C-alpha cells in the first residue's frame, strides 16, 4: 500500500461543521498536514496546469503517524447469544450457495475465536468440503463430507448434535433449480460420528459468513475466514429433528408442533433496507450485517413469479457475502477541523506529506445554509465519484490486451490512466468501485466514502474529480463567483438548496443521481431556475442512498443500458430503497426530458462542434455572441470539445419540442461507439457512424427558467485553451452571464 493514506468522515461541510481526518502511515515518524484550496488538479496532460492555494488553519502542523489496518469481508454478527449456551442437543440448518469453494477455509456460521480458544464452526474447508469443527483449549474434533460442494449450487447444510447419545451428524442436500436439473443432482451427503465431548461454549458472538477474530478499538468485528456466496434462512431447534421434520423446516415449513423448541429463526428477507437481521423466535437473537453484504437477492426457492422483492420478500431472503466487501475502514481520527466562518465555499483538501510521499484528502465546503455567497452553484457529483471510487477498468483492459501501464494506447485515452493503474494495483485493500467484480466474480453494487478513494485526488487521472477541477480553474480565471454544492448535500436538502441560486451548473459527468436529486432539479427549472448541464453521460444510472449508513450508495445496473455488468434475473430492485435500478430511461425519466440530451456514444475519438447556421439568430443568439467560427472546440487537454462520452437530443426520448440544437459534432473516430441501448441488433460499425454525434442544446422552461446542455464530457478540457480565450470559453461565459440576469426567459408559443 501507499506509505500514507487517509480519508474523511464527510465529503461536504459548511462553516461551523467539524470534519475528521483519518490517516494511516506505514513509515515511522511524523507527517505534515496543510490545508489547501484545490483549483486545477491536472498533472497528467500535455498541458498540465496544476494549481493549489495554501490556506492557514488551526490544524496545520506535524502529527505522529501510525499504521491503521483495513479489515475487509462482510458477515452477520449476533452479540446476544445466551440462549445458545443452554443447548446440550440441537439441530442447525441453513441454505448456502458457495461462489468460490476451496482454496481457503470459509465459515458459514460459527461461534468461535478464529485465533484460539473454544468454539465451533460450520464451514467449507480449503478443499471445498462441508465441515463441522469443534475446538477446546486441549483438542479439536471435526466431521467432514467427502464430496466437495459445487460452486453456485444451492444446498441445505444441517448439523444435528445429540449431546445425550454423543452423536454428531452432518448433512448436505442439493437444491434443484428446475426439474431437469434435479435429474442430474448428486445424491445427498451425510455422515455421523461418535462425539464424546459436549459442544464447547464460547464467549465470542455468533457470526455468519465469517468467524470472529476480535474487536477493533471502535467495537467493530474483525472478520476472518470470510465466506464468498449466499446464505439464507438459518435456524436452530432444541433437540434432534428427524429427517422428515428437518426436510419440512428446511423448505420453509416450520412445524408448528416444534414451535416451543425453536431457538433461533433468522429471516434475511425482513430488512426494509437496513442492517438489522431479525430472529423470528421468542429468544429474539437479532443480529446486524457488517461491511454491507448485498441483500434482497433471490433465494433457493425463487420461482420467477415476482421480479420485485418488495412484493414477495419471502422469495428474496438471500444475502451475498464477499471477502472483499468494505464499507468503513474504521480508522481512528488523527485530527479534526472545525470549518471557520471565513472559509469561502470551494474545493479543499488536507495535503499530507511524509518523507517523499504525498496524499490529499479532499472535501467540499458549501456556503452557510440559506446564505448563498454567489448567484451560481456548481454541483460536485459526489455520487459519481463514489461509483467510480478506486475503479480497476483501465487496469483490466490493459491486462486483457497485454499493454504495459506506462504505454499510451489508442483505446485508453484519458491522461493519467497508466499512473492511476499503478496506484490501484498497489493498494488493492482500499476496496473496489461499482464497475468492478468481487473476488468471486460477482458485481460490486455498493460504494462508500469511508475509505481512501484514490481517484478522488488531484494529480492522478483526468477523470471525474480532476476533470471537474478544470471548471473550477476556469471560473477562477474568469473571476466568476460560485458556490460549491454536492450530490450528497442535494440529497439532504432538495429543491430548497437549489432555490438559493440563479444558476446551477453540473460537473462533466453527473452520471449517478437519485430520485430526490432528479425531482429537485426538475422542480427547480420548472419554477424559474436556470440549469447548465456541462457534461456527458449524465443523469443516467438510478442510485440509492442507505437510510442509516452515512456515505453508502447502491447501484443495480438492470439488464438494459451500456453497463460494466448486468443485474441477476429478478434482482433489479435495490435493497436500500426498493426502487428499481438500471438506467433512468427505463424508469420513464430519460435525461432528455429534463436536460434536452441523453447518452448516445462513448469511447476514444473526439471531434469539434459545428454551429448550426440558424442558431445564430433568434432566441438563443446570446449564446453564440462573439463566436465567429463555424467549427468550434477542435482543441483541449481531453481532445476536442465533443468526446469521451457524448449526448444527443432525441424527441422520442423526451427532448422538448421547442428545444434548439445550437451545434453538433461529426466525424468521430472509430473508437467512439454507439451505446448499447440505441442498438436493437448487432450492426456493422460503418452503419452506425452517422449516428455518433453530440448535440449542444438550449430551451426555455415554464416560470422564466432555461436549460443549456453541452452533451460532452470533454467540454471542460477545452475551457483553458489559449489562456482561457477561446470559443468554448466564450459560449460558457455567455450562458452564465445571461442566466444570472433576473430577466425571465419567455416561454415560446
XYZ file of C-alpha atoms in Angstrom, residues 88-738:
651
model
C -26.926 -29.867 25.069
C -28.595 -31.153 21.879
C -29.683 -29.139 18.864
C -30.397 -29.102 15.123
C -28.897 -26.325 12.995
C -29.598 -25.755 9.325
C -29.124 -23.136 6.638
C -29.205 -22.799 2.886
C -25.981 -21.801 1.150
C -24.631 -21.166 -2.322
C -20.839 -21.047 -2.420
C -19.329 -18.984 -5.237
C -15.650 -19.775 -4.523
C -15.447 -23.094 -2.674
C -11.955 -24.371 -1.969
C -8.608 -22.698 -1.704
C -9.111 -21.436 1.831
C -11.474 -22.139 4.754
C -14.772 -20.235 4.685
C -17.149 -20.125 7.654
C -20.898 -20.417 7.125
C -21.836 -19.988 10.771
C -19.567 -20.044 13.800
C -19.230 -19.232 17.445
C -15.516 -19.392 17.984
C -12.392 -17.318 18.184
C -10.645 -17.893 14.876
C -7.250 -17.416 16.516
C -7.563 -19.572 19.630
C -9.914 -20.709 22.363
C -13.007 -22.909 22.444
C -15.840 -22.780 19.959
C -17.420 -24.389 16.920
C -17.874 -23.630 13.225
C -19.845 -24.986 10.279
C -17.645 -24.215 7.320
C -16.277 -25.114 3.907
C -12.671 -26.252 4.253
C -9.759 -25.458 1.952
C -10.649 -28.468 -0.214
C -14.206 -27.236 -0.708
C -15.761 -29.818 1.623
C -18.502 -29.095 4.131
C -17.012 -29.445 7.618
C -18.074 -29.046 11.211
C -15.261 -28.122 13.571
C -15.301 -28.152 17.367
C -12.367 -26.810 19.376
C -11.463 -26.746 23.029
C -8.299 -25.498 24.629
C -6.925 -29.050 24.550
C -8.134 -30.665 21.320
C -10.037 -30.294 18.107
C -12.711 -32.532 16.563
C -14.111 -32.264 13.062
C -16.522 -34.091 10.789
C -16.222 -33.662 7.024
C -18.249 -34.728 3.986
C -16.106 -36.307 1.291
C -17.534 -34.711 -1.831
C -16.686 -31.003 -2.344
C -19.609 -28.633 -2.684
C -20.414 -27.409 -6.174
C -19.851 -23.754 -6.994
C -23.063 -21.740 -7.468
C -25.228 -24.681 -6.361
C -27.848 -24.059 -3.684
C -27.746 -26.649 -0.909
C -29.092 -27.332 2.559
C -26.416 -27.789 5.208
C -27.550 -29.252 8.505
C -25.911 -30.309 11.710
C -27.510 -32.460 14.402
C -25.671 -32.640 17.701
C -27.007 -35.224 20.132
C -25.307 -34.497 23.420
C -27.239 -37.230 25.244
C -26.078 -40.041 22.971
C -22.809 -38.386 21.916
C -23.573 -38.431 18.176
C -22.769 -35.738 15.631
C -24.424 -35.861 12.178
C -23.632 -33.596 9.213
C -25.824 -33.459 6.085
C -25.699 -31.659 2.739
C -28.647 -31.788 0.353
C -28.534 -30.041 -3.010
C -31.482 -27.954 -4.228
C -32.527 -28.214 -7.854
C -33.184 -25.029 -9.795
C -35.611 -26.828 -12.111
C -36.977 -30.295 -12.769
C -34.420 -31.111 -15.453
C -31.544 -30.112 -13.219
C -32.985 -32.282 -10.447
C -32.296 -35.360 -12.570
C -28.579 -34.603 -12.605
C -28.070 -33.680 -8.979
C -25.677 -35.712 -6.928
C -27.083 -37.717 -4.060
C -27.348 -36.208 -0.587
C -24.300 -36.473 1.606
C -24.484 -37.483 5.221
C -22.046 -38.679 7.824
C -22.116 -39.181 11.561
C -19.532 -39.772 14.204
C -19.391 -40.518 17.898
C -18.641 -37.363 19.823
C -17.661 -37.857 23.429
C -17.341 -34.192 24.417
C -20.077 -31.641 24.948
C -20.167 -28.792 22.498
C -17.720 -26.174 23.802
C -19.192 -22.901 24.995
C -17.639 -19.665 23.823
C -17.643 -16.035 24.862
C -17.483 -14.978 21.207
C -20.529 -13.654 19.352
C -22.341 -15.863 16.865
C -21.125 -14.935 13.390
C -22.484 -15.909 9.979
C -20.361 -15.836 6.799
C -17.129 -15.449 8.816
C -15.628 -16.235 12.174
C -14.654 -13.928 14.997
C -11.085 -12.627 15.041
C -11.532 -9.944 17.687
C -12.884 -6.417 18.088
C -11.444 -3.178 16.773
C -10.917 -0.171 19.025
C -14.322 1.053 17.853
C -16.198 -2.136 18.781
C -16.398 -3.428 15.218
C -15.810 -7.099 14.446
C -12.620 -8.249 12.784
C -13.921 -10.971 10.444
C -11.843 -13.941 9.384
C -12.271 -16.959 7.090
C -14.891 -14.961 5.202
C -17.452 -16.747 3.047
C -17.987 -15.936 -0.632
C -21.538 -16.734 -1.594
C -25.146 -16.553 -0.484
C -26.760 -17.623 2.769
C -30.436 -17.943 3.520
C -32.822 -18.943 6.316
C -30.583 -20.241 9.154
C -32.425 -21.791 12.081
C -31.687 -23.705 15.279
C -34.005 -26.094 17.128
C -33.509 -27.527 20.561
C -33.035 -31.282 20.375
C -32.796 -33.538 17.333
C -35.185 -33.220 14.385
C -35.872 -36.412 12.457
C -35.374 -36.460 8.682
C -38.992 -35.588 7.875
C -39.123 -32.722 10.371
C -35.790 -31.391 9.145
C -36.821 -31.503 5.476
C -40.028 -29.574 6.158
C -38.203 -26.977 8.225
C -35.514 -26.553 5.573
C -38.126 -25.950 2.891
C -39.703 -23.183 4.934
C -42.493 -25.137 6.602
C -41.503 -24.721 10.229
C -43.509 -27.441 12.058
C -45.939 -25.791 14.494
C -45.621 -28.823 16.759
C -41.986 -27.869 17.298
C -42.572 -24.166 17.977
C -41.651 -24.476 21.647
C -38.278 -25.936 20.622
C -37.359 -23.144 18.189
C -34.225 -21.430 19.469
C -33.497 -19.082 16.544
C -35.021 -18.422 13.130
C -33.297 -15.659 11.189
C -35.299 -14.164 8.319
C -32.984 -12.291 5.952
C -35.926 -11.028 3.863
C -37.163 -8.852 6.738
C -34.876 -5.833 6.472
C -36.565 -2.726 4.962
C -33.254 -1.516 3.577
C -31.429 -1.613 6.906
C -28.619 -3.527 8.549
C -30.659 -5.483 11.093
C -31.136 -9.245 10.968
C -34.296 -10.334 12.744
C -34.749 -13.554 14.675
C -38.389 -14.664 14.467
C -38.166 -16.878 17.546
C -39.134 -15.824 21.049
C -35.462 -15.539 22.005
C -35.004 -12.531 19.685
C -31.385 -13.282 18.884
C -31.243 -10.341 16.493
C -28.075 -9.535 14.606
C -26.639 -6.928 12.255
C -24.759 -7.014 8.986
C -21.165 -5.802 8.815
C -19.403 -4.273 5.793
C -22.519 -4.106 3.613
C -23.190 -7.534 2.107
C -25.707 -7.458 -0.743
C -29.312 -8.024 0.351
C -32.695 -8.520 -1.359
C -31.489 -11.347 -3.583
C -33.194 -14.448 -4.939
C -33.231 -17.335 -2.550
C -33.042 -21.035 -3.290
C -36.789 -21.304 -3.883
C -37.351 -18.284 -6.108
C -39.944 -19.371 -8.669
C -39.919 -16.431 -11.106
C -43.445 -15.339 -10.238
C -42.291 -11.931 -8.995
C -39.357 -9.753 -10.064
C -39.788 -7.101 -7.363
C -38.533 -8.228 -3.965
C -40.860 -5.855 -2.129
C -43.904 -7.765 -3.459
C -42.712 -11.233 -2.403
C -39.880 -10.718 0.081
C -40.017 -14.348 1.171
C -38.545 -15.302 -2.215
C -35.717 -12.774 -1.813
C -34.298 -13.920 1.500
C -30.702 -14.464 0.397
C -27.687 -12.321 1.302
C -24.497 -12.389 -0.764
C -21.312 -12.085 1.283
C -17.825 -11.344 -0.057
C -14.374 -11.493 1.463
C -13.594 -8.095 -0.133
C -16.713 -6.182 0.952
C -15.761 -2.911 2.645
C -17.991 -0.142 3.963
C -15.951 1.601 6.635
C -12.227 1.209 7.319
C -12.995 2.216 10.901
C -9.769 4.143 11.406
C -9.049 6.383 14.374
C -9.368 10.120 13.831
C -5.924 11.753 13.749
C -7.192 15.326 13.897
C -10.355 17.359 13.248
C -11.034 20.727 11.687
C -13.925 22.998 12.588
C -14.693 24.864 9.368
C -14.137 28.566 10.070
C -16.820 31.072 9.153
C -14.277 32.857 6.975
C -13.611 29.853 4.720
C -15.173 30.574 1.353
C -17.176 27.873 -0.400
C -14.862 25.798 -2.587
C -12.953 22.563 -3.134
C -10.408 21.951 -0.397
C -8.070 19.202 0.727
C -5.791 18.351 3.579
C -2.405 17.790 1.978
C -0.297 15.230 3.840
C 3.445 14.835 3.397
C 5.788 12.280 4.934
C 9.316 11.853 3.646
C 8.956 11.935 -0.172
C 5.345 10.714 -0.124
C 2.206 12.801 -0.527
C -1.512 12.284 -0.012
C -4.539 14.567 -0.420
C -7.823 14.225 1.480
C -10.345 16.336 -0.491
C -13.589 17.743 0.884
C -16.135 20.294 -0.256
C -17.212 23.421 1.599
C -20.715 24.724 0.890
C -21.994 28.164 1.873
C -23.925 28.514 5.144
C -27.449 27.140 4.832
C -29.754 29.565 3.011
C -26.938 32.141 2.915
C -25.508 31.824 -0.607
C -22.213 33.556 -1.326
C -22.754 33.657 -5.090
C -25.527 33.554 -7.657
C -24.111 30.425 -9.317
C -23.774 26.980 -7.733
C -21.521 24.278 -9.126
C -22.679 20.739 -8.303
C -19.859 18.364 -7.449
C -21.137 14.878 -8.498
C -20.007 13.056 -5.361
C -22.176 10.008 -6.080
C -20.418 9.606 -9.421
C -17.102 9.828 -7.562
C -18.311 7.006 -5.296
C -19.481 4.867 -8.210
C -16.007 5.118 -9.796
C -14.120 5.012 -6.486
C -10.901 3.016 -6.984
C -12.144 1.540 -10.263
C -9.929 -1.002 -11.987
C -11.355 -0.801 -15.512
C -8.228 0.580 -17.261
C -6.059 -1.944 -15.432
C -8.323 -4.812 -16.509
C -8.356 -3.584 -20.118
C -4.571 -3.358 -20.182
C -4.288 -6.862 -18.770
C -6.721 -8.117 -21.406
C -4.663 -6.637 -24.243
C -1.253 -7.186 -22.655
C -0.363 -3.490 -22.556
C 2.180 -2.077 -20.101
C 0.809 0.510 -17.657
C 3.239 3.140 -18.901
C 2.426 2.668 -22.588
C -0.216 5.014 -24.053
C -2.725 3.177 -26.205
C -5.422 4.378 -28.558
C -8.333 2.720 -26.788
C -7.351 4.126 -23.368
C -7.022 7.852 -23.882
C -7.606 9.666 -20.580
C -4.452 11.421 -19.322
C -3.055 9.754 -16.228
C -4.657 6.324 -16.627
C -1.371 4.437 -16.562
C -0.273 6.333 -13.450
C -3.580 5.614 -11.759
C -3.394 1.911 -12.719
C -0.149 1.628 -10.785
C -1.659 3.287 -7.726
C -4.689 0.983 -7.765
C -2.726 -2.242 -8.270
C -0.525 -1.311 -5.295
C -3.473 -0.537 -2.995
C -5.961 -3.346 -3.508
C -7.163 -3.312 0.103
C -8.950 0.053 -0.175
C -11.999 -1.535 -1.800
C -13.500 -1.544 -5.257
C -15.809 0.519 -7.441
C -19.242 -0.335 -8.766
C -17.558 -1.015 -12.130
C -15.551 -3.899 -10.719
C -16.162 -7.508 -9.779
C -15.667 -9.076 -6.381
C -13.072 -11.786 -5.901
C -15.773 -14.384 -6.580
C -16.697 -12.785 -9.929
C -19.966 -11.214 -8.795
C -20.551 -7.486 -9.425
C -19.826 -4.792 -6.866
C -23.087 -2.999 -6.000
C -22.020 -0.741 -3.113
C -19.574 2.062 -2.546
C -18.731 4.352 0.355
C -16.588 7.383 1.145
C -15.394 5.943 4.483
C -12.183 4.659 2.889
C -9.363 6.109 0.808
C -10.646 6.963 -2.679
C -7.527 7.096 -4.796
C -9.047 8.630 -7.927
C -10.740 11.418 -5.938
C -7.340 13.037 -5.706
C -5.532 15.798 -7.601
C -2.535 14.783 -9.718
C -3.962 11.347 -10.558
C -6.252 10.729 -13.548
C -8.053 13.417 -15.555
C -11.418 11.790 -14.928
C -14.329 12.769 -12.659
C -12.661 14.722 -9.814
C -9.670 16.157 -11.697
C -11.841 16.853 -14.742
C -14.313 18.833 -12.616
C -11.447 20.909 -11.234
C -10.972 22.225 -14.790
C -14.295 24.056 -14.324
C -13.066 25.454 -11.005
C -9.857 26.661 -12.650
C -11.807 28.320 -15.478
C -14.231 30.112 -13.134
C -11.351 31.351 -11.012
C -9.538 32.604 -14.118
C -12.684 34.387 -15.311
C -13.395 35.792 -11.845
C -16.839 34.142 -11.818
C -18.210 33.834 -8.289
C -19.547 30.386 -7.431
C -20.665 28.272 -4.505
C -19.970 24.560 -4.260
C -22.831 22.161 -3.608
C -22.703 18.379 -3.892
C -24.827 15.346 -4.686
C -24.897 14.349 -1.032
C -25.984 17.852 0.056
C -28.670 17.975 -2.651
C -29.877 14.561 -1.461
C -30.356 16.008 2.032
C -31.902 19.376 1.178
C -33.571 19.007 -2.220
C -35.066 21.978 -4.053
C -34.589 24.236 -1.027
C -30.851 24.144 -1.708
C -31.154 24.909 -5.440
C -33.589 27.784 -4.909
C -30.778 29.796 -3.307
C -29.193 30.233 -6.737
C -30.000 31.949 -10.027
C -27.927 29.375 -11.908
C -26.919 25.784 -11.156
C -24.101 24.190 -13.170
C -23.303 20.478 -13.314
C -19.902 18.841 -13.491
C -18.597 16.948 -16.501
C -20.004 13.527 -15.534
C -23.055 13.673 -13.223
C -23.910 10.063 -14.031
C -25.425 8.754 -10.773
C -28.402 10.790 -9.471
C -31.029 9.656 -7.005
C -34.777 10.132 -7.362
C -34.687 13.032 -4.900
C -31.990 14.777 -6.932
C -33.857 14.464 -10.233
C -37.096 15.667 -8.650
C -35.293 18.649 -7.122
C -33.663 19.686 -10.413
C -36.896 19.291 -12.355
C -38.826 21.387 -9.829
C -36.075 23.998 -9.832
C -36.022 24.538 -13.602
C -39.818 24.478 -13.987
C -40.222 27.225 -11.388
C -37.777 29.693 -12.901
C -34.333 28.214 -12.246
C -31.588 28.131 -14.871
C -29.517 24.982 -15.263
C -26.300 24.341 -17.167
C -25.646 20.662 -17.894
C -21.926 20.781 -18.693
C -21.100 17.142 -19.300
C -21.968 13.900 -20.985
C -23.484 10.570 -19.936
C -25.225 12.471 -17.179
C -28.280 11.593 -15.072
C -28.054 8.065 -16.393
C -27.977 5.435 -13.610
C -30.565 5.279 -10.860
C -28.801 5.430 -7.487
C -29.930 4.752 -3.924
C -28.586 6.083 -0.631
C -28.583 3.992 2.535
C -31.031 5.101 5.209
C -28.730 4.632 8.200
C -25.154 4.187 6.932
C -23.575 7.555 6.024
C -21.766 7.689 2.719
C -23.091 4.404 1.275
C -24.703 4.144 -2.169
C -26.177 1.204 -4.074
C -26.214 0.598 -7.827
C -28.238 -2.077 -9.625
C -27.489 -1.855 -13.321
C -30.537 -3.724 -14.525
C -30.377 -5.637 -17.776
C -30.565 -2.792 -20.302
C -28.087 0.005 -20.948
C -24.366 0.414 -21.560
C -23.067 -1.368 -18.496
C -19.994 -2.884 -16.914
C -22.155 -5.778 -15.696
C -25.834 -6.589 -15.512
C -28.059 -7.458 -12.602
C -29.123 -11.018 -11.997
C -32.524 -12.045 -13.299
C -35.134 -10.742 -10.873
C -32.543 -8.719 -8.951
C -33.008 -5.239 -10.373
C -34.721 -3.619 -7.367
C -32.381 -2.014 -4.858
C -32.155 -3.291 -1.308
C -31.670 0.182 0.189
C -34.982 1.616 -1.027
C -36.928 -0.979 -3.016
C -36.714 1.244 -6.118
C -35.894 -0.340 -9.473
C -32.297 0.120 -10.543
C -30.977 0.431 -14.069
C -30.863 3.463 -16.338
C -33.307 6.278 -15.643
C -34.691 5.923 -19.151
C -36.121 2.530 -18.146
C -37.949 4.239 -15.260
C -39.581 6.739 -17.623
C -37.142 9.522 -16.681
C -34.868 9.710 -19.727
C -32.430 12.632 -19.272
C -33.739 14.216 -22.490
C -36.973 15.070 -20.649
C -35.196 17.382 -18.203
C -31.870 18.278 -19.815
C -32.736 18.008 -23.525
C -29.971 15.489 -24.295
C -29.093 11.947 -23.244
C -26.284 9.425 -23.560
C -25.552 8.388 -27.142
C -21.946 7.237 -27.615
C -18.688 6.670 -25.757
C -15.073 5.858 -26.452
C -11.936 7.365 -27.898
C -12.354 9.637 -30.886
C -13.267 13.207 -30.026
C -14.430 15.821 -32.540
C -15.239 19.542 -32.675
C -18.740 21.035 -32.814
C -20.225 22.613 -35.935
C -22.582 25.512 -35.310
C -25.993 25.404 -36.960
C -26.455 28.464 -39.160
C -29.970 29.091 -37.902
C -28.744 29.108 -34.285
C -27.037 32.496 -34.630
C -30.370 34.235 -34.892
C -33.422 34.116 -32.716
C -33.968 33.087 -29.110
C -30.528 31.576 -28.475
C -28.381 34.132 -30.286
C -26.938 35.397 -26.978
C -25.117 32.072 -26.515
C -23.051 32.491 -29.686
C -22.256 36.183 -29.281
C -18.609 36.771 -30.129
C -18.212 33.346 -31.764
C -17.203 33.848 -35.379
C -16.064 30.341 -36.296
C -18.428 27.729 -37.695
C -16.284 24.944 -36.241
C -15.513 25.241 -32.540
C -13.665 23.220 -29.925
C -11.063 21.429 -32.031
C -8.664 21.615 -29.065
C -8.367 20.673 -25.427
C -6.473 18.580 -22.882
C -9.097 15.833 -23.330
C -9.035 16.043 -27.106
C -11.671 18.052 -28.940
C -14.658 19.515 -27.080
C -17.031 16.666 -28.017
C -15.511 13.488 -26.672
C -15.146 10.673 -24.141
C -18.906 10.246 -23.610
C -21.423 12.290 -25.565
C -25.153 13.042 -25.552
C -27.794 13.824 -28.164
C -31.178 15.447 -28.402
C -33.922 12.942 -29.181
C -37.636 13.858 -29.245
C -38.520 10.164 -28.980
C -36.906 10.134 -25.534
C -38.390 13.442 -24.438
C -36.361 16.383 -25.764
C -38.839 19.302 -25.614
C -40.282 20.253 -28.984
C -39.161 23.876 -28.618
C -35.527 22.945 -27.855
C -32.916 24.458 -30.153
C -29.936 22.387 -31.284
C -27.203 25.019 -31.480
C -24.350 22.815 -32.672
C -23.481 19.179 -33.317
C -20.287 17.217 -33.705
C -19.480 14.809 -36.532
C -16.789 12.539 -37.913
C -15.747 10.999 -34.612
C -13.005 8.392 -34.618
C -13.735 4.682 -34.933
C -13.219 4.278 -31.191
C -16.367 6.306 -30.454
C -19.161 3.731 -30.343
C -22.931 3.949 -30.165
C -24.352 2.995 -26.768
C -25.933 -0.427 -26.370
C -29.479 0.813 -25.691
C -29.597 2.542 -29.081
C -28.911 -0.703 -30.960
C -31.576 -3.381 -31.144
C -29.413 -5.851 -33.037
C -25.758 -6.282 -33.955
C -24.894 -3.793 -36.701
C -21.600 -3.267 -38.596
C -19.779 -0.164 -37.354
C -19.876 1.558 -40.734
C -23.679 1.743 -40.486
C -23.640 3.445 -37.071
C -21.036 6.136 -37.778
C -23.666 8.671 -38.803
C -25.495 8.052 -35.510
C -22.481 9.082 -33.418
C -22.526 12.812 -32.614
C -23.026 15.225 -29.722
C -25.628 17.992 -29.534
C -25.459 21.371 -27.821
C -28.994 22.352 -26.794
C -30.916 25.298 -25.331
C -34.548 25.657 -24.310
C -36.731 27.714 -22.006
C -38.807 26.309 -19.148
C -42.037 27.471 -17.503
C -41.651 30.186 -14.898
C -38.913 32.049 -16.776
C -36.197 29.396 -16.447
C -33.911 27.833 -19.029
C -31.681 24.869 -19.778
C -28.337 24.771 -21.577
C -26.638 21.426 -22.263
C -23.309 20.762 -23.968
C -23.675 16.982 -24.319
C -19.995 16.115 -23.857
C -17.639 15.091 -21.074
C -14.585 16.644 -22.723
C -16.074 20.174 -22.948
C -14.277 21.056 -19.700
C -10.925 20.132 -21.260
C -11.275 22.912 -23.841
C -12.093 25.793 -21.462
C -8.477 26.656 -20.612
C -7.149 26.558 -24.176
C -5.132 29.600 -25.274
C -5.120 31.116 -21.789
C -8.919 30.721 -21.441
C -9.572 32.796 -24.588
C -11.455 30.512 -26.986
C -14.916 29.802 -28.385
C -15.785 27.127 -25.786
C -14.888 29.558 -23.020
C -16.858 32.362 -24.672
C -20.012 30.281 -25.050
C -19.862 29.114 -21.434
C -19.366 32.670 -20.179
C -22.196 33.974 -22.378
C -24.611 31.474 -20.889
C -23.601 32.236 -17.295
C -23.886 35.992 -17.872
C -27.418 35.755 -19.285
